[in-house]
Amino acid sequence: MVTDEQRMALIEAAIAVRAQAYAPYSNYPVGAALLLEDGSIVTGVNVENASYGLSNCAERTAVFKAISEGYRRIFAVAVATDNAGSPCGACRQVLTEFSGDVPVYLVDGSGNGRDTTLYALLPDHFGPEHLE
Ligand code: THU
């Protein structure tokens, strides 16, 4: 269960970290924040590259940071963009590896947007259970 305070903290973290995005090619900075098993928040931004295809989305940056720090469960996700845009398919898949049907908060720079869930964004996903 994610409290209102945790939801707000996660959204604020995603909005704040967006300022660190490296997005000179798309000019579409993205900030992501993950709520983790001990209540900690880990953030990430999109990191683009002159070789465009090597760019990394904010959500995956955040996931890879969190896993590298020893976390294994994601309890909620916030993504901040110019227009409360939705996570790309690759990021949805990567998030499902470490999450159940968790809340996903999509916001613009002012915190306006919509709440959804990971399974609403990626129904019938491929998961670790398919490899058992
Ligand atoms: N981007 C993200 O960071 N997350 C998404 O889910 C969608 C797209 C980034 C990738 C690229 O740096 C920029 O937004 C435009 O596609």
mmCIF file of N, CA, C and O in Angstrom, residues 61-108:
data_model
loop_
_atom_site.group_PDB
_atom_site.id
_atom_site.type_symbol
_atom_site.label_atom_id
_atom_site.label_comp_id
_atom_site.label_asym_id
_atom_site.label_seq_id
_atom_site.Cartn_x
_atom_site.Cartn_y
_atom_site.Cartn_z
ATOM 1 N N THR A 61 17.078 3.784 -16.463
ATOM 2 C CA THR A 61 18.188 4.300 -15.661
ATOM 3 C C THR A 61 17.897 4.092 -14.180
ATOM 4 O O THR A 61 18.756 3.620 -13.417
ATOM 5 N N ALA A 62 16.677 4.428 -13.772
ATOM 6 C CA ALA A 62 16.306 4.294 -12.360
ATOM 7 C C ALA A 62 16.321 2.831 -11.920
ATOM 8 O O ALA A 62 16.826 2.499 -10.838
ATOM 9 N N VAL A 63 15.783 1.942 -12.755
ATOM 10 C CA VAL A 63 15.774 0.519 -12.400
ATOM 11 C C VAL A 63 17.206 0.004 -12.257
ATOM 12 O O VAL A 63 17.543 -0.677 -11.276
ATOM 13 N N PHE A 64 18.058 0.346 -13.190
ATOM 14 C CA PHE A 64 19.423 -0.188 -13.145
ATOM 15 C C PHE A 64 20.192 0.387 -11.957
ATOM 16 O O PHE A 64 21.006 -0.319 -11.342
ATOM 17 N N LYS A 65 19.929 1.637 -11.616
ATOM 18 C CA LYS A 65 20.540 2.203 -10.409
ATOM 19 C C LYS A 65 20.071 1.442 -9.169
ATOM 20 O O LYS A 65 20.870 1.067 -8.310
ATOM 21 N N ALA A 66 18.766 1.228 -9.066
ATOM 22 C CA ALA A 66 18.207 0.589 -7.869
ATOM 23 C C ALA A 66 18.732 -0.841 -7.717
ATOM 24 O O ALA A 66 19.131 -1.251 -6.618
ATOM 25 N N ILE A 67 18.715 -1.596 -8.815
ATOM 26 C CA ILE A 67 19.199 -2.980 -8.735
ATOM 27 C C ILE A 67 20.667 -2.999 -8.365
ATOM 28 O O ILE A 67 21.117 -3.825 -7.555
ATOM 29 N N SER A 68 21.423 -2.067 -8.907
ATOM 30 C CA SER A 68 22.858 -1.996 -8.599
ATOM 31 C C SER A 68 23.109 -1.691 -7.133
ATOM 32 O O SER A 68 24.169 -2.031 -6.594
ATOM 33 N N GLU A 69 22.148 -1.030 -6.493
ATOM 34 C CA GLU A 69 22.275 -0.703 -5.071
ATOM 35 C C GLU A 69 21.737 -1.815 -4.182
ATOM 36 O O GLU A 69 21.711 -1.675 -2.963
ATOM 37 N N GLY A 70 21.269 -2.909 -4.780
ATOM 38 C CA GLY A 70 20.844 -4.061 -3.997
ATOM 39 C C GLY A 70 19.348 -4.226 -3.867
ATOM 40 O O GLY A 70 18.877 -5.193 -3.261
ATOM 41 N N TYR A 71 18.573 -3.302 -4.380
ATOM 42 C CA TYR A 71 17.115 -3.429 -4.291
ATOM 43 C C TYR A 71 16.619 -4.460 -5.296
ATOM 44 O O TYR A 71 17.224 -4.678 -6.342
ATOM 45 N N ARG A 72 15.467 -5.072 -4.952
ATOM 46 C CA ARG A 72 14.894 -6.092 -5.843
ATOM 47 C C ARG A 72 13.390 -5.932 -6.062
ATOM 48 O O ARG A 72 12.824 -6.636 -6.893
ATOM 49 N N ARG A 73 12.735 -5.059 -5.291
ATOM 50 C CA ARG A 73 11.290 -4.889 -5.448
ATOM 51 C C ARG A 73 10.949 -3.417 -5.629
ATOM 52 O O ARG A 73 11.426 -2.557 -4.874
ATOM 53 N N ILE A 74 10.103 -3.153 -6.617
ATOM 54 C CA ILE A 74 9.610 -1.801 -6.889
ATOM 55 C C ILE A 74 8.141 -1.760 -6.495
ATOM 56 O O ILE A 74 7.345 -2.600 -6.955
ATOM 57 N N PHE A 75 7.772 -0.794 -5.662
ATOM 58 C CA PHE A 75 6.405 -0.702 -5.141
ATOM 59 C C PHE A 75 5.564 0.364 -5.819
ATOM 60 O O PHE A 75 4.338 0.337 -5.734
ATOM 61 N N ALA A 76 6.199 1.314 -6.470
ATOM 62 C CA ALA A 76 5.480 2.359 -7.202
ATOM 63 C C ALA A 76 6.472 3.098 -8.081
ATOM 64 O O ALA A 76 7.687 3.085 -7.825
ATOM 65 N N VAL A 77 5.924 3.716 -9.139
ATOM 66 C CA VAL A 77 6.761 4.396 -10.140
ATOM 67 C C VAL A 77 6.137 5.759 -10.426
ATOM 68 O O VAL A 77 4.912 5.860 -10.591
ATOM 69 N N ALA A 78 6.974 6.787 -10.513
ATOM 70 C CA ALA A 78 6.516 8.098 -10.994
ATOM 71 C C ALA A 78 7.397 8.500 -12.171
ATOM 72 O O ALA A 78 8.616 8.280 -12.154
ATOM 73 N N VAL A 79 6.748 9.060 -13.195
ATOM 74 C CA VAL A 79 7.474 9.514 -14.384
ATOM 75 C C VAL A 79 7.036 10.941 -14.679
ATOM 76 O O VAL A 79 5.833 11.219 -14.808
ATOM 77 N N ALA A 80 8.010 11.843 -14.786
ATOM 78 C CA ALA A 80 7.720 13.253 -15.064
ATOM 79 C C ALA A 80 8.274 13.630 -16.431
ATOM 80 O O ALA A 80 9.448 13.375 -16.725
ATOM 81 N N THR A 81 7.402 14.228 -17.244
ATOM 82 C CA THR A 81 7.778 14.700 -18.576
ATOM 83 C C THR A 81 7.094 16.049 -18.810
ATOM 84 O O THR A 81 6.365 16.540 -17.950
ATOM 85 N N ASP A 82 7.285 16.603 -19.991
ATOM 86 C CA ASP A 82 6.609 17.856 -20.357
ATOM 87 C C ASP A 82 5.097 17.714 -20.354
ATOM 88 O O ASP A 82 4.375 18.680 -20.075
ATOM 89 N N ASN A 83 4.619 16.498 -20.735
ATOM 90 C CA ASN A 83 3.203 16.330 -21.055
ATOM 91 C C ASN A 83 2.588 15.083 -20.415
ATOM 92 O O ASN A 83 1.631 14.530 -20.963
ATOM 93 N N ALA A 84 3.163 14.648 -19.283
ATOM 94 C CA ALA A 84 2.657 13.453 -18.585
ATOM 95 C C ALA A 84 2.638 12.243 -19.517
ATOM 96 O O ALA A 84 1.710 11.424 -19.481
ATOM 97 N N GLY A 85 3.669 12.130 -20.327
ATOM 98 C CA GLY A 85 3.756 11.033 -21.295
ATOM 99 C C GLY A 85 3.895 9.682 -20.617
ATOM 100 O O GLY A 85 4.295 9.575 -19.456
ATOM 101 N N SER A 86 3.571 8.661 -21.374
ATOM 102 C CA SER A 86 3.510 7.294 -20.868
ATOM 103 C C SER A 86 4.835 6.572 -21.123
ATOM 104 O O SER A 86 5.500 6.835 -22.128
ATOM 105 N N PRO A 87 5.230 5.639 -20.247
ATOM 106 C CA PRO A 87 6.501 4.927 -20.444
ATOM 107 C C PRO A 87 6.510 4.096 -21.724
ATOM 108 O O PRO A 87 5.482 3.514 -22.103
ATOM 109 N N CYS A 88 7.647 4.009 -22.355
ATOM 110 C CA CYS A 88 7.767 3.206 -23.576
ATOM 111 C C CYS A 88 7.648 1.720 -23.242
ATOM 112 O O CYS A 88 7.765 1.299 -22.085
ATOM 113 N N GLY A 89 7.425 0.926 -24.254
ATOM 114 C CA GLY A 89 7.232 -0.512 -24.052
ATOM 115 C C GLY A 89 8.419 -1.197 -23.423
ATOM 116 O O GLY A 89 8.263 -2.085 -22.569
ATOM 117 N N ALA A 90 9.619 -0.813 -23.820
ATOM 118 C CA ALA A 90 10.819 -1.442 -23.253
ATOM 119 C C ALA A 90 10.880 -1.190 -21.752
ATOM 120 O O ALA A 90 11.184 -2.099 -20.966
ATOM 121 N N CYS A 91 10.580 0.019 -21.334
ATOM 122 C CA CYS A 91 10.632 0.339 -19.901
ATOM 123 C C CYS A 91 9.538 -0.397 -19.138
ATOM 124 O O CYS A 91 9.749 -0.850 -18.016
ATOM 125 N N ARG A 92 8.366 -0.528 -19.727
ATOM 126 C CA ARG A 92 7.287 -1.286 -19.077
ATOM 127 C C ARG A 92 7.748 -2.722 -18.811
ATOM 128 O O ARG A 92 7.536 -3.276 -17.736
ATOM 129 N N GLN A 93 8.367 -3.322 -19.798
ATOM 130 C CA GLN A 93 8.839 -4.698 -19.650
ATOM 131 C C GLN A 93 9.914 -4.797 -18.571
ATOM 132 O O GLN A 93 9.894 -5.704 -17.735
ATOM 133 N N VAL A 94 10.860 -3.877 -18.574
ATOM 134 C CA VAL A 94 11.936 -3.920 -17.571
ATOM 135 C C VAL A 94 11.359 -3.715 -16.170
ATOM 136 O O VAL A 94 11.760 -4.394 -15.218
ATOM 137 N N LEU A 95 10.393 -2.828 -16.036
ATOM 138 C CA LEU A 95 9.777 -2.597 -14.722
ATOM 139 C C LEU A 95 9.069 -3.848 -14.219
ATOM 140 O O LEU A 95 9.103 -4.140 -13.015
ATOM 141 N N THR A 96 8.426 -4.610 -15.109
ATOM 142 C CA THR A 96 7.660 -5.779 -14.641
ATOM 143 C C THR A 96 8.548 -6.854 -14.029
ATOM 144 O O THR A 96 8.077 -7.671 -13.241
ATOM 145 N N GLU A 97 9.816 -6.854 -14.376
ATOM 146 C CA GLU A 97 10.740 -7.851 -13.803
ATOM 147 C C GLU A 97 10.789 -7.741 -12.279
ATOM 148 O O GLU A 97 10.992 -8.737 -11.589
ATOM 149 N N PHE A 98 10.585 -6.522 -11.771
ATOM 150 C CA PHE A 98 10.781 -6.258 -10.341
ATOM 151 C C PHE A 98 9.531 -5.731 -9.653
ATOM 152 O O PHE A 98 9.604 -5.302 -8.493
ATOM 153 N N SER A 99 8.401 -5.757 -10.348
ATOM 154 C CA SER A 99 7.175 -5.148 -9.819
ATOM 155 C C SER A 99 5.989 -6.064 -10.059
ATOM 156 O O SER A 99 5.958 -6.795 -11.046
ATOM 157 N N GLY A 100 4.994 -5.966 -9.206
ATOM 158 C CA GLY A 100 3.689 -6.520 -9.517
ATOM 159 C C GLY A 100 2.883 -5.461 -10.253
ATOM 160 O O GLY A 100 3.445 -4.635 -10.990
ATOM 161 N N ASP A 101 1.579 -5.485 -10.018
ATOM 162 C CA ASP A 101 0.704 -4.504 -10.669
ATOM 163 C C ASP A 101 0.734 -3.212 -9.853
ATOM 164 O O ASP A 101 -0.250 -2.850 -9.215
ATOM 165 N N VAL A 102 1.868 -2.529 -9.895
ATOM 166 C CA VAL A 102 2.106 -1.406 -8.987
ATOM 167 C C VAL A 102 1.539 -0.107 -9.571
ATOM 168 O O VAL A 102 1.369 0.014 -10.792
ATOM 169 N N PRO A 103 1.288 0.888 -8.717
ATOM 170 C CA PRO A 103 0.850 2.190 -9.232
ATOM 171 C C PRO A 103 1.935 2.853 -10.069
ATOM 172 O O PRO A 103 3.135 2.764 -9.741
ATOM 173 N N VAL A 104 1.493 3.510 -11.139
ATOM 174 C CA VAL A 104 2.392 4.309 -11.981
ATOM 175 C C VAL A 104 1.773 5.695 -12.090
ATOM 176 O O VAL A 104 0.635 5.835 -12.568
ATOM 177 N N TYR A 105 2.504 6.687 -11.637
ATOM 178 C CA TYR A 105 2.018 8.069 -11.642
ATOM 179 C C TYR A 105 2.711 8.810 -12.789
ATOM 180 O O TYR A 105 3.936 8.934 -12.802
ATOM 181 N N LEU A 106 1.911 9.293 -13.736
ATOM 182 C CA LEU A 106 2.437 10.000 -14.901
ATOM 183 C C LEU A 106 2.102 11.476 -14.740
ATOM 184 O O LEU A 106 0.912 11.828 -14.666
ATOM 185 N N VAL A 107 3.115 12.317 -14.684
ATOM 186 C CA VAL A 107 2.874 13.735 -14.395
ATOM 187 C C VAL A 107 3.659 14.634 -15.342
ATOM 188 O O VAL A 107 4.670 14.229 -15.923
ATOM 189 N N ASP A 108 3.150 15.874 -15.453
ATOM 190 C CA ASP A 108 3.918 16.898 -16.157
ATOM 191 C C ASP A 108 4.753 17.662 -15.122
ATOM 192 O O ASP A 108 4.817 17.280 -13.945
#
